[in-house]
mmCIF file with all atom_site columns, C-alpha atoms in Angstrom:
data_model
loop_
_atom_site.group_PDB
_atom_site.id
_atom_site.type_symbol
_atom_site.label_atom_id
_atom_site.label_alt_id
_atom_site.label_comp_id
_atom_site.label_asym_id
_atom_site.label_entity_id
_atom_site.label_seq_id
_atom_site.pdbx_PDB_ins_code
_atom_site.Cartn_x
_atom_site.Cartn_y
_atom_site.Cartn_z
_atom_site.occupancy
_atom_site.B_iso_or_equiv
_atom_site.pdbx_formal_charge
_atom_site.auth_seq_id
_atom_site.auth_comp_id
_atom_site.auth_asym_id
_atom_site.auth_atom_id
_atom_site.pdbx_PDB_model_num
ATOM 1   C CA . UNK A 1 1   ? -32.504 5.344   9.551   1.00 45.00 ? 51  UNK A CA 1
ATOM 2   C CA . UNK A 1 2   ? -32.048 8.984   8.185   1.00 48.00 ? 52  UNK A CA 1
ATOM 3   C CA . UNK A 1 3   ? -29.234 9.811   5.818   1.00 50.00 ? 53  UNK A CA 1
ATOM 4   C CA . UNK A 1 4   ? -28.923 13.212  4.746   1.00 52.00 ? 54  UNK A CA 1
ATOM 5   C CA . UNK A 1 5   ? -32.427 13.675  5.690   1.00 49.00 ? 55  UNK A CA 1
ATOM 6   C CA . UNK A 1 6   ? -34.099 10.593  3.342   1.00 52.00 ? 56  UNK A CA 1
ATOM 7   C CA . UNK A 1 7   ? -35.347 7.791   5.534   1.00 49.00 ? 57  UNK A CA 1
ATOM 8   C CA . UNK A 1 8   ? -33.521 4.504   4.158   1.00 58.00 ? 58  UNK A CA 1
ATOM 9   C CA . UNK A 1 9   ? -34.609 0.764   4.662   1.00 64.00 ? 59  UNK A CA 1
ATOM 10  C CA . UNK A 1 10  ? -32.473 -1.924  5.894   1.00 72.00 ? 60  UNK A CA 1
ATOM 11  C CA . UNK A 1 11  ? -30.682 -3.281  3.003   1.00 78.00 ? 61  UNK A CA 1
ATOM 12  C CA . UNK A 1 12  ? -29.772 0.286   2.241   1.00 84.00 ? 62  UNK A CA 1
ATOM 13  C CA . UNK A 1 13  ? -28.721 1.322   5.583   1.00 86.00 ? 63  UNK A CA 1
ATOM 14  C CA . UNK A 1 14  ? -26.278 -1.656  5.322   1.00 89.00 ? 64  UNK A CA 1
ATOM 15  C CA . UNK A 1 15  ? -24.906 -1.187  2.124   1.00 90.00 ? 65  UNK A CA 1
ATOM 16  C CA . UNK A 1 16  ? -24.247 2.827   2.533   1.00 93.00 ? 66  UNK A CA 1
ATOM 17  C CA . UNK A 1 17  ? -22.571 1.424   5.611   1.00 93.00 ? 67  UNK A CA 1
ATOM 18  C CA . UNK A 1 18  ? -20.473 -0.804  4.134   1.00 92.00 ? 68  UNK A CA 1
ATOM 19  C CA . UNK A 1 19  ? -19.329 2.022   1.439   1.00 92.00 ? 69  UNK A CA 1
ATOM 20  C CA . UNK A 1 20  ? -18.413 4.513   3.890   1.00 94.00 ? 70  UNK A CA 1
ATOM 21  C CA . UNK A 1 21  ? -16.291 2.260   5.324   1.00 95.00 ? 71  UNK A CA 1
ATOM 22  C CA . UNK A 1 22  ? -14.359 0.862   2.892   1.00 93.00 ? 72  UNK A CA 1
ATOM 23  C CA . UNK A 1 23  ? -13.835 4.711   1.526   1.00 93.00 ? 73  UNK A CA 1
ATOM 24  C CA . UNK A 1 24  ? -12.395 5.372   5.252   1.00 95.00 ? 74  UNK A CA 1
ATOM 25  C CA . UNK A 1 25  ? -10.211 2.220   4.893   1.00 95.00 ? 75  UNK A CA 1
ATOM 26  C CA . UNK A 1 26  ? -8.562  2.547   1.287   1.00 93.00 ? 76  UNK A CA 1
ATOM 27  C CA . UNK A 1 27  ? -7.831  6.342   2.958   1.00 93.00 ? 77  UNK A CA 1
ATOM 28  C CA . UNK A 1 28  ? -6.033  4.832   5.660   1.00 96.00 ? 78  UNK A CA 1
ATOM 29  C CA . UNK A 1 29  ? -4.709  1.726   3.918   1.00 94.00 ? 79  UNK A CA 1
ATOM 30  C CA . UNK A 1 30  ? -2.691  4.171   1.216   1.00 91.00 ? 80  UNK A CA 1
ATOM 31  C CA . UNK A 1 31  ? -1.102  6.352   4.054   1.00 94.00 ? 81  UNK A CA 1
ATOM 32  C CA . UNK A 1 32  ? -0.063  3.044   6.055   1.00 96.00 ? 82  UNK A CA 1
ATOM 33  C CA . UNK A 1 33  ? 1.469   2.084   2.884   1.00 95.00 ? 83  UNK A CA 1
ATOM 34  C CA . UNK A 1 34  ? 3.364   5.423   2.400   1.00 94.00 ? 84  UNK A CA 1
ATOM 35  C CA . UNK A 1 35  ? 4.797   5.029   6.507   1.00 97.00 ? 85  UNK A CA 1
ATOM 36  C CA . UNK A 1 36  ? 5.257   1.632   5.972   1.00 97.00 ? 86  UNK A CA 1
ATOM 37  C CA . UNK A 1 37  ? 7.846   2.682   3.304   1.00 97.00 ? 87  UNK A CA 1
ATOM 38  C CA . UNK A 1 38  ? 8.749   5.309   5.285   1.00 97.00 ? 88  UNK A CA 1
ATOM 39  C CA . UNK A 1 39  ? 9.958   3.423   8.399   1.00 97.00 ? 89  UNK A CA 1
ATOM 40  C CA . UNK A 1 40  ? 11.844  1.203   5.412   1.00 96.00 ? 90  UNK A CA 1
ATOM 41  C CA . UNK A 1 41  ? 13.565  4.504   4.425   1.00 97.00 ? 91  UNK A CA 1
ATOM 42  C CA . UNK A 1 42  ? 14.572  5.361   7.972   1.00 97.00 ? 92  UNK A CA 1
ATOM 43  C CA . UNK A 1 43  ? 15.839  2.037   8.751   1.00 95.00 ? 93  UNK A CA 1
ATOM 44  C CA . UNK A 1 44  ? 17.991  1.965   5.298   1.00 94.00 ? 94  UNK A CA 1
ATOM 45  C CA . UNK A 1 45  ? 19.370  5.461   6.130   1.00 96.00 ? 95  UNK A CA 1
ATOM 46  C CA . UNK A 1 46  ? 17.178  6.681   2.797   1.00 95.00 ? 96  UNK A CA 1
ATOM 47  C CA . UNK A 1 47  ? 16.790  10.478  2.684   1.00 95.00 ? 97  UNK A CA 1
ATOM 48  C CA . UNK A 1 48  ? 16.438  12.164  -0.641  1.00 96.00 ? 98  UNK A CA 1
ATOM 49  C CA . UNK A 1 49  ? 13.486  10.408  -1.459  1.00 96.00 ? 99  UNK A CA 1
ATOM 50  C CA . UNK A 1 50  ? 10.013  10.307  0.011   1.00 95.00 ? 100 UNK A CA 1
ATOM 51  C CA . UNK A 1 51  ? 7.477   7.448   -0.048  1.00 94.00 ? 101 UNK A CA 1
ATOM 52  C CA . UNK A 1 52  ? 5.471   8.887   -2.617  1.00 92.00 ? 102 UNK A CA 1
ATOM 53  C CA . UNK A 1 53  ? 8.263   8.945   -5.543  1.00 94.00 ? 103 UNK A CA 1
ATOM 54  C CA . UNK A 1 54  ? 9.393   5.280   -4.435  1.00 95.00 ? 104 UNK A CA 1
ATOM 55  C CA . UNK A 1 55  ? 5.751   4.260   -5.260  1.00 93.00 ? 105 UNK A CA 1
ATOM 56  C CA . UNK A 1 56  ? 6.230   6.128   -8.456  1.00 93.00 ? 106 UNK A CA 1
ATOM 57  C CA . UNK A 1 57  ? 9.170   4.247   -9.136  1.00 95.00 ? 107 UNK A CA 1
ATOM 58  C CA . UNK A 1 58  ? 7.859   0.756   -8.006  1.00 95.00 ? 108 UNK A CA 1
ATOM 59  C CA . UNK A 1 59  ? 5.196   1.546   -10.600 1.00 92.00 ? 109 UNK A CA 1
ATOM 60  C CA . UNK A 1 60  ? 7.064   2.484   -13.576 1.00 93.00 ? 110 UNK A CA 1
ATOM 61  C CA . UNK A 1 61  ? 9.039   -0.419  -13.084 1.00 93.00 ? 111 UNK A CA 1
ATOM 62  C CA . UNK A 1 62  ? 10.691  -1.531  -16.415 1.00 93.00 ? 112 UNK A CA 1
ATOM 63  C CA . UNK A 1 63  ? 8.496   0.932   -18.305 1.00 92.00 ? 113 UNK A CA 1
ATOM 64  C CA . UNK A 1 64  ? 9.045   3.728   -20.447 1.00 90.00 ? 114 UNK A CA 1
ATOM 65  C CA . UNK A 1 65  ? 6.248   6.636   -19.405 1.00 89.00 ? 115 UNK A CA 1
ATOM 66  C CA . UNK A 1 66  ? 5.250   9.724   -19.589 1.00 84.00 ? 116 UNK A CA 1
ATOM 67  C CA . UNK A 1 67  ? 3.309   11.703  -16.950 1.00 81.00 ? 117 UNK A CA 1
ATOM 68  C CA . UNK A 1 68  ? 0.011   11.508  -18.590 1.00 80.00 ? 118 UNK A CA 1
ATOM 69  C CA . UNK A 1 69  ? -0.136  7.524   -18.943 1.00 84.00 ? 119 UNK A CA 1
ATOM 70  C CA . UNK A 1 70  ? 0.499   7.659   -14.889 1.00 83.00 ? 120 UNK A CA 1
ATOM 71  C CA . UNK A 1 71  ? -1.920  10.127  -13.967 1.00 80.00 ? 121 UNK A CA 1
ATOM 72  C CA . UNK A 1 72  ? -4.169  7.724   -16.917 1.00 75.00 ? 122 UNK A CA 1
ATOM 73  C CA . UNK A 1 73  ? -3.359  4.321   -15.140 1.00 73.00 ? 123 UNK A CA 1
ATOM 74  C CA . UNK A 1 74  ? -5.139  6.739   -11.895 1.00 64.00 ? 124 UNK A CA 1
ATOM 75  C CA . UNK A 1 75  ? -2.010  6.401   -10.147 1.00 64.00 ? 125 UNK A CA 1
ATOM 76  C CA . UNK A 1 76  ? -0.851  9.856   -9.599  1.00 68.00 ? 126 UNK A CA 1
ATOM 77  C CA . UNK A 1 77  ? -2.447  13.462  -9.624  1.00 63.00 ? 127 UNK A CA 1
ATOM 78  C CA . UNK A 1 78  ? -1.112  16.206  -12.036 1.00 57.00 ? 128 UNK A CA 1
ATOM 79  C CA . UNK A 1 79  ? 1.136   18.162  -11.019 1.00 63.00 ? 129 UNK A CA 1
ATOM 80  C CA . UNK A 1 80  ? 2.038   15.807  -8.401  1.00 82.00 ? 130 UNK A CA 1
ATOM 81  C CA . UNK A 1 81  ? 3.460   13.733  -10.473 1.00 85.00 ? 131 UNK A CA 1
ATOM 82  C CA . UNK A 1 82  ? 5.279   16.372  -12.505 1.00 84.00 ? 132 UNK A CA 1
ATOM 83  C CA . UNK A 1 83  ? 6.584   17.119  -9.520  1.00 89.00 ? 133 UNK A CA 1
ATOM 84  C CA . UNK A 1 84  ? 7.681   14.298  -7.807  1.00 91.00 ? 134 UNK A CA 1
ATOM 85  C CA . UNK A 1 85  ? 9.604   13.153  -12.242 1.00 91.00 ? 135 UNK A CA 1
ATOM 86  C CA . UNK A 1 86  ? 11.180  16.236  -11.926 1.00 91.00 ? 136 UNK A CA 1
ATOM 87  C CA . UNK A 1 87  ? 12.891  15.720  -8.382  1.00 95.00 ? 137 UNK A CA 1
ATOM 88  C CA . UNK A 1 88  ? 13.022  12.014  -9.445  1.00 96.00 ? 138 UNK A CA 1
ATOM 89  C CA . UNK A 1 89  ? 14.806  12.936  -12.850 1.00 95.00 ? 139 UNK A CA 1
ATOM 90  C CA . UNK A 1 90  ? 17.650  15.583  -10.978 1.00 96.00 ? 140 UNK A CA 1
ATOM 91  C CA . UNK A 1 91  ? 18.158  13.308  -8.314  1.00 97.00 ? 141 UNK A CA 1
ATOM 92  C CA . UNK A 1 92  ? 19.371  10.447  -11.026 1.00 97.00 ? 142 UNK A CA 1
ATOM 93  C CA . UNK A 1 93  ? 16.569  8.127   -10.512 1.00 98.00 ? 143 UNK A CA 1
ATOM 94  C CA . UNK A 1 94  ? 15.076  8.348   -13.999 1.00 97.00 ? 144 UNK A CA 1
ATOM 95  C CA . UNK A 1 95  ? 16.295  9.114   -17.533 1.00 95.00 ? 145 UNK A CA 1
ATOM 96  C CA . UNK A 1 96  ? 13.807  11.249  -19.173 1.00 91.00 ? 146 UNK A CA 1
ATOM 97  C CA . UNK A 1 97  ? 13.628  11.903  -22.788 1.00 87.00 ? 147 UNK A CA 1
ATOM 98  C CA . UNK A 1 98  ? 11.597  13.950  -25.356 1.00 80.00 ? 148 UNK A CA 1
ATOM 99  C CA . UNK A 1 99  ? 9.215   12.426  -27.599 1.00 71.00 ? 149 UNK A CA 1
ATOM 100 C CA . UNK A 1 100 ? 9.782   12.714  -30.608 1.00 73.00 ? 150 UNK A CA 1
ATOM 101 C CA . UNK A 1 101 ? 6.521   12.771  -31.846 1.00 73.00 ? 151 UNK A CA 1
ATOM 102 C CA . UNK A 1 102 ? 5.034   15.280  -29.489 1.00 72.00 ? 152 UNK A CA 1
ATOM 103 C CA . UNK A 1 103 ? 8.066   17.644  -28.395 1.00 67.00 ? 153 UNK A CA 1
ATOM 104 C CA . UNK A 1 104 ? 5.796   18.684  -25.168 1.00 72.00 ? 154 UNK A CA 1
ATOM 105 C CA . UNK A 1 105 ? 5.609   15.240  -23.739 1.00 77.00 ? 155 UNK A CA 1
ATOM 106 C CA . UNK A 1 106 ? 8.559   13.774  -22.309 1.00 84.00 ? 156 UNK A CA 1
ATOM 107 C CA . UNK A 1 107 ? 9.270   9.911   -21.421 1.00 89.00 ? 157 UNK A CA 1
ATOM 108 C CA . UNK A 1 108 ? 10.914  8.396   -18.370 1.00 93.00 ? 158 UNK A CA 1
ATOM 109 C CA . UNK A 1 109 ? 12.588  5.587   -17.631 1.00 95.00 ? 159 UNK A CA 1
ATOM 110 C CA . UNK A 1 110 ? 14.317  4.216   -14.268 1.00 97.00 ? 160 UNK A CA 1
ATOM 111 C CA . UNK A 1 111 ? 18.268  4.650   -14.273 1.00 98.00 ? 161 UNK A CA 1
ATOM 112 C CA . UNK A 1 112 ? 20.305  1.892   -12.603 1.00 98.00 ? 162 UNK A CA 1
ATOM 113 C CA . UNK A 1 113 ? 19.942  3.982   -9.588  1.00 98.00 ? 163 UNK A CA 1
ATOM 114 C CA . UNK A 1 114 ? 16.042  3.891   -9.835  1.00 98.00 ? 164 UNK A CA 1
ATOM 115 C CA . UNK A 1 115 ? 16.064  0.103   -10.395 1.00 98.00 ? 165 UNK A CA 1
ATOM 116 C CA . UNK A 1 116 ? 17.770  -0.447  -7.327  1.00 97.00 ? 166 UNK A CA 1
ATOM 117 C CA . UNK A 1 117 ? 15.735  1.960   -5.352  1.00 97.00 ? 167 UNK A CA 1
ATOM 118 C CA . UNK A 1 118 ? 12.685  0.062   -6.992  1.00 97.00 ? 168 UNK A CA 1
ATOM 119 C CA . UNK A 1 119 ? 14.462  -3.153  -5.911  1.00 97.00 ? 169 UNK A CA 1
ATOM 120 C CA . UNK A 1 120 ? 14.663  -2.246  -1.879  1.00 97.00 ? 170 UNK A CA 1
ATOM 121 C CA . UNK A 1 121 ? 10.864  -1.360  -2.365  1.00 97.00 ? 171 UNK A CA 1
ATOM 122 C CA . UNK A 1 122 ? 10.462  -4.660  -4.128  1.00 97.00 ? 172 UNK A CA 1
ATOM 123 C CA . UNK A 1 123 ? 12.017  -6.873  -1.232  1.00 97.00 ? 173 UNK A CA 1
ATOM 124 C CA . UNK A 1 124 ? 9.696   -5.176  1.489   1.00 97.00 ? 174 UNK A CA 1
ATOM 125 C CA . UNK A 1 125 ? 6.579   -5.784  -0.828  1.00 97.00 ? 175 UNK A CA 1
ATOM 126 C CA . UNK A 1 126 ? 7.966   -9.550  -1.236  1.00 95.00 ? 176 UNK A CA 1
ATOM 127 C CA . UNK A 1 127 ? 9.121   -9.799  2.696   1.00 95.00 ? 177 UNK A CA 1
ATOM 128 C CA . UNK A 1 128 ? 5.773   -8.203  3.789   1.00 95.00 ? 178 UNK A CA 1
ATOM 129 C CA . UNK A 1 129 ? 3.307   -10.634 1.228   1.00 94.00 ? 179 UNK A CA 1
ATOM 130 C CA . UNK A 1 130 ? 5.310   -13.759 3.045   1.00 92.00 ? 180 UNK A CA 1
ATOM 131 C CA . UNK A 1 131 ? 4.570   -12.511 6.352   1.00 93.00 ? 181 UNK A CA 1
ATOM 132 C CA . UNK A 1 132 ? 1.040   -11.756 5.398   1.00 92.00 ? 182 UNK A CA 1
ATOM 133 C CA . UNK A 1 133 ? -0.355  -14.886 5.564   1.00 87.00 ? 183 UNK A CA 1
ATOM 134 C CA . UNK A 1 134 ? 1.811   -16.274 8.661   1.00 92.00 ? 184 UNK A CA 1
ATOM 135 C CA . UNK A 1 135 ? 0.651   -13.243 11.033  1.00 94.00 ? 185 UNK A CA 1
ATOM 136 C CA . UNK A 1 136 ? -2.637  -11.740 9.874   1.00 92.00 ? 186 UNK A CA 1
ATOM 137 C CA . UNK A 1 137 ? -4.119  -15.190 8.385   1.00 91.00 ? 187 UNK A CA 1
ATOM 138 C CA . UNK A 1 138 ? -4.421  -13.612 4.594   1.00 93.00 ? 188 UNK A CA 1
ATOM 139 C CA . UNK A 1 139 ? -4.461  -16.368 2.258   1.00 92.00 ? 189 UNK A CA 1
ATOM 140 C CA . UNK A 1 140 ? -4.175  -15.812 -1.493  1.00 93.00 ? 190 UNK A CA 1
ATOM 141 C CA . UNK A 1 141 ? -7.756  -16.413 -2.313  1.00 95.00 ? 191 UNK A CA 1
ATOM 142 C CA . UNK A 1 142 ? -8.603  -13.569 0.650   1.00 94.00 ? 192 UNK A CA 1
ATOM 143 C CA . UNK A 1 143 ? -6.796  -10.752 -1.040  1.00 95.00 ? 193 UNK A CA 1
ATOM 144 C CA . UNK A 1 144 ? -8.251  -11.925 -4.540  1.00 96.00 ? 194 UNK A CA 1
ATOM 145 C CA . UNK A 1 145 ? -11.588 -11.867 -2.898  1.00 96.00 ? 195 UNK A CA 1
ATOM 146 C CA . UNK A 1 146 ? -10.592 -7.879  -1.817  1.00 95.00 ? 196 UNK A CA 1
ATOM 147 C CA . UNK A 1 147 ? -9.387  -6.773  -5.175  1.00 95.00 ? 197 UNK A CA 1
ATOM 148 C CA . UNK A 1 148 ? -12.108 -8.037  -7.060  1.00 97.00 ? 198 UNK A CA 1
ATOM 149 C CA . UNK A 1 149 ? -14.462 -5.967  -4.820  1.00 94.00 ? 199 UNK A CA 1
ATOM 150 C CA . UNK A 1 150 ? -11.791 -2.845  -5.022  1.00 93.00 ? 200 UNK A CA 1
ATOM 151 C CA . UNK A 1 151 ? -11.621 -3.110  -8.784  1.00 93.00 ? 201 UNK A CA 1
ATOM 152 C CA . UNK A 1 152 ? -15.675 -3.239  -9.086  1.00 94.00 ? 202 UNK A CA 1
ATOM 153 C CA . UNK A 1 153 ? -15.361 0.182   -6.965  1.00 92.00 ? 203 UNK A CA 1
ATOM 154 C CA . UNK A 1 154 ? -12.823 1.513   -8.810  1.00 88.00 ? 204 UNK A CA 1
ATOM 155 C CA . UNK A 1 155 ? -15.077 0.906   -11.905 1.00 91.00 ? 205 UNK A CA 1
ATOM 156 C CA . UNK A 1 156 ? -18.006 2.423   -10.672 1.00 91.00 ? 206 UNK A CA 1
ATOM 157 C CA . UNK A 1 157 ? -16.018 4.958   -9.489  1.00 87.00 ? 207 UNK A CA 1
ATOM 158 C CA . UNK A 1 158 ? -14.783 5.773   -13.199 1.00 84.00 ? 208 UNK A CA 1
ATOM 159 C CA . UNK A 1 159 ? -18.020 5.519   -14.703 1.00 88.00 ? 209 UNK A CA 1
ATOM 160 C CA . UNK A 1 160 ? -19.425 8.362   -12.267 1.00 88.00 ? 210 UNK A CA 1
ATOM 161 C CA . UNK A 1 161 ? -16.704 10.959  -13.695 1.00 82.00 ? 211 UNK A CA 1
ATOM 162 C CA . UNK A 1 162 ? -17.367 9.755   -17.197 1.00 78.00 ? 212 UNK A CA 1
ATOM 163 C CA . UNK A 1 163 ? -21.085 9.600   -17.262 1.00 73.00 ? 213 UNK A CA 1
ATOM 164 C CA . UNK A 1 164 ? -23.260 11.291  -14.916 1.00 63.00 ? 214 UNK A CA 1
ATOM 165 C CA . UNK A 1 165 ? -26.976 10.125  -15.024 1.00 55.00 ? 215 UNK A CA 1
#
């Protein structure tokens, strides 16, 4: 077989296979996710907030953050996730606060508002994981099996930005 004009063997063939598809399917997986809470938002008469700053505040949880440890954790982009504090911090979801050690950086921290916005995401997370197994025939041991491989990905992934050989 001929990828990008190098003939490949078998083994190899398979395996670039394998990768491109499990790129394709993360892509899809994470904007499933993001309707998935966006049908929950509909159905709950939600409006001001969009899937994308409900995952921010599932994620923060009972954290205090700034932007950069987000964007470090690889959860968010930059200035998406300035953003998407910002709206999050006028719209009375999160507290924010400036360091005091570095005046520039500022922390954040759910309000009760935010905790019970992270709470309604919290119950479809829970409500979907019990229905998981029942209807798709996902055990435990299936999805640990999945985010083993995604995390060896995710480190390869990092080591190709940090060191390029």
């Amino acid at each position: 077989m001929t990828v990008h004009g190098t003939i490949r063997d078998g083994s190899e063939t398979l395996v670039l296979q394998g990768y491109l598809d499990n790129m394709a399917l993360v892509e899809r997986l994470h904007r499933l996710l993001l309707d998935v809470i966006k049908d929950e938002f509909e159905r709950l008469g939600v409006e001001e907030i969009n899937p994308v700053q409900a995952l921010l505040l599932f994620n923060i949880a009972e954290h205090e953050v700034t932007a950069g440890e987000l964007k470090s954790r690889g959860y968010y982009q930059g200035s998406n996730v300035s953003y998407n504090l910002k709206k999050l911090v006028d719209l009375g979801y999160l507290h924010h606060q400036r360091s005091e050690v570095d005046r520039r950086s500022v922390r954040v921290k759910l309000t009760a508002k935010g905790r019970e916005m992270r709470g309604r995401i919290e119950d479809l997370f829970r409500r979907h994981a019990g229905l998981l197994a029942v209807r798709s025939g996902v055990s435990a041991a299936g999805l640990e099996d999945a985010n083993q491989v995604l995390r060896r990905i995710e480190r390869f992934w990092g080591e190709q930005i940090r060191y390029i050989y």
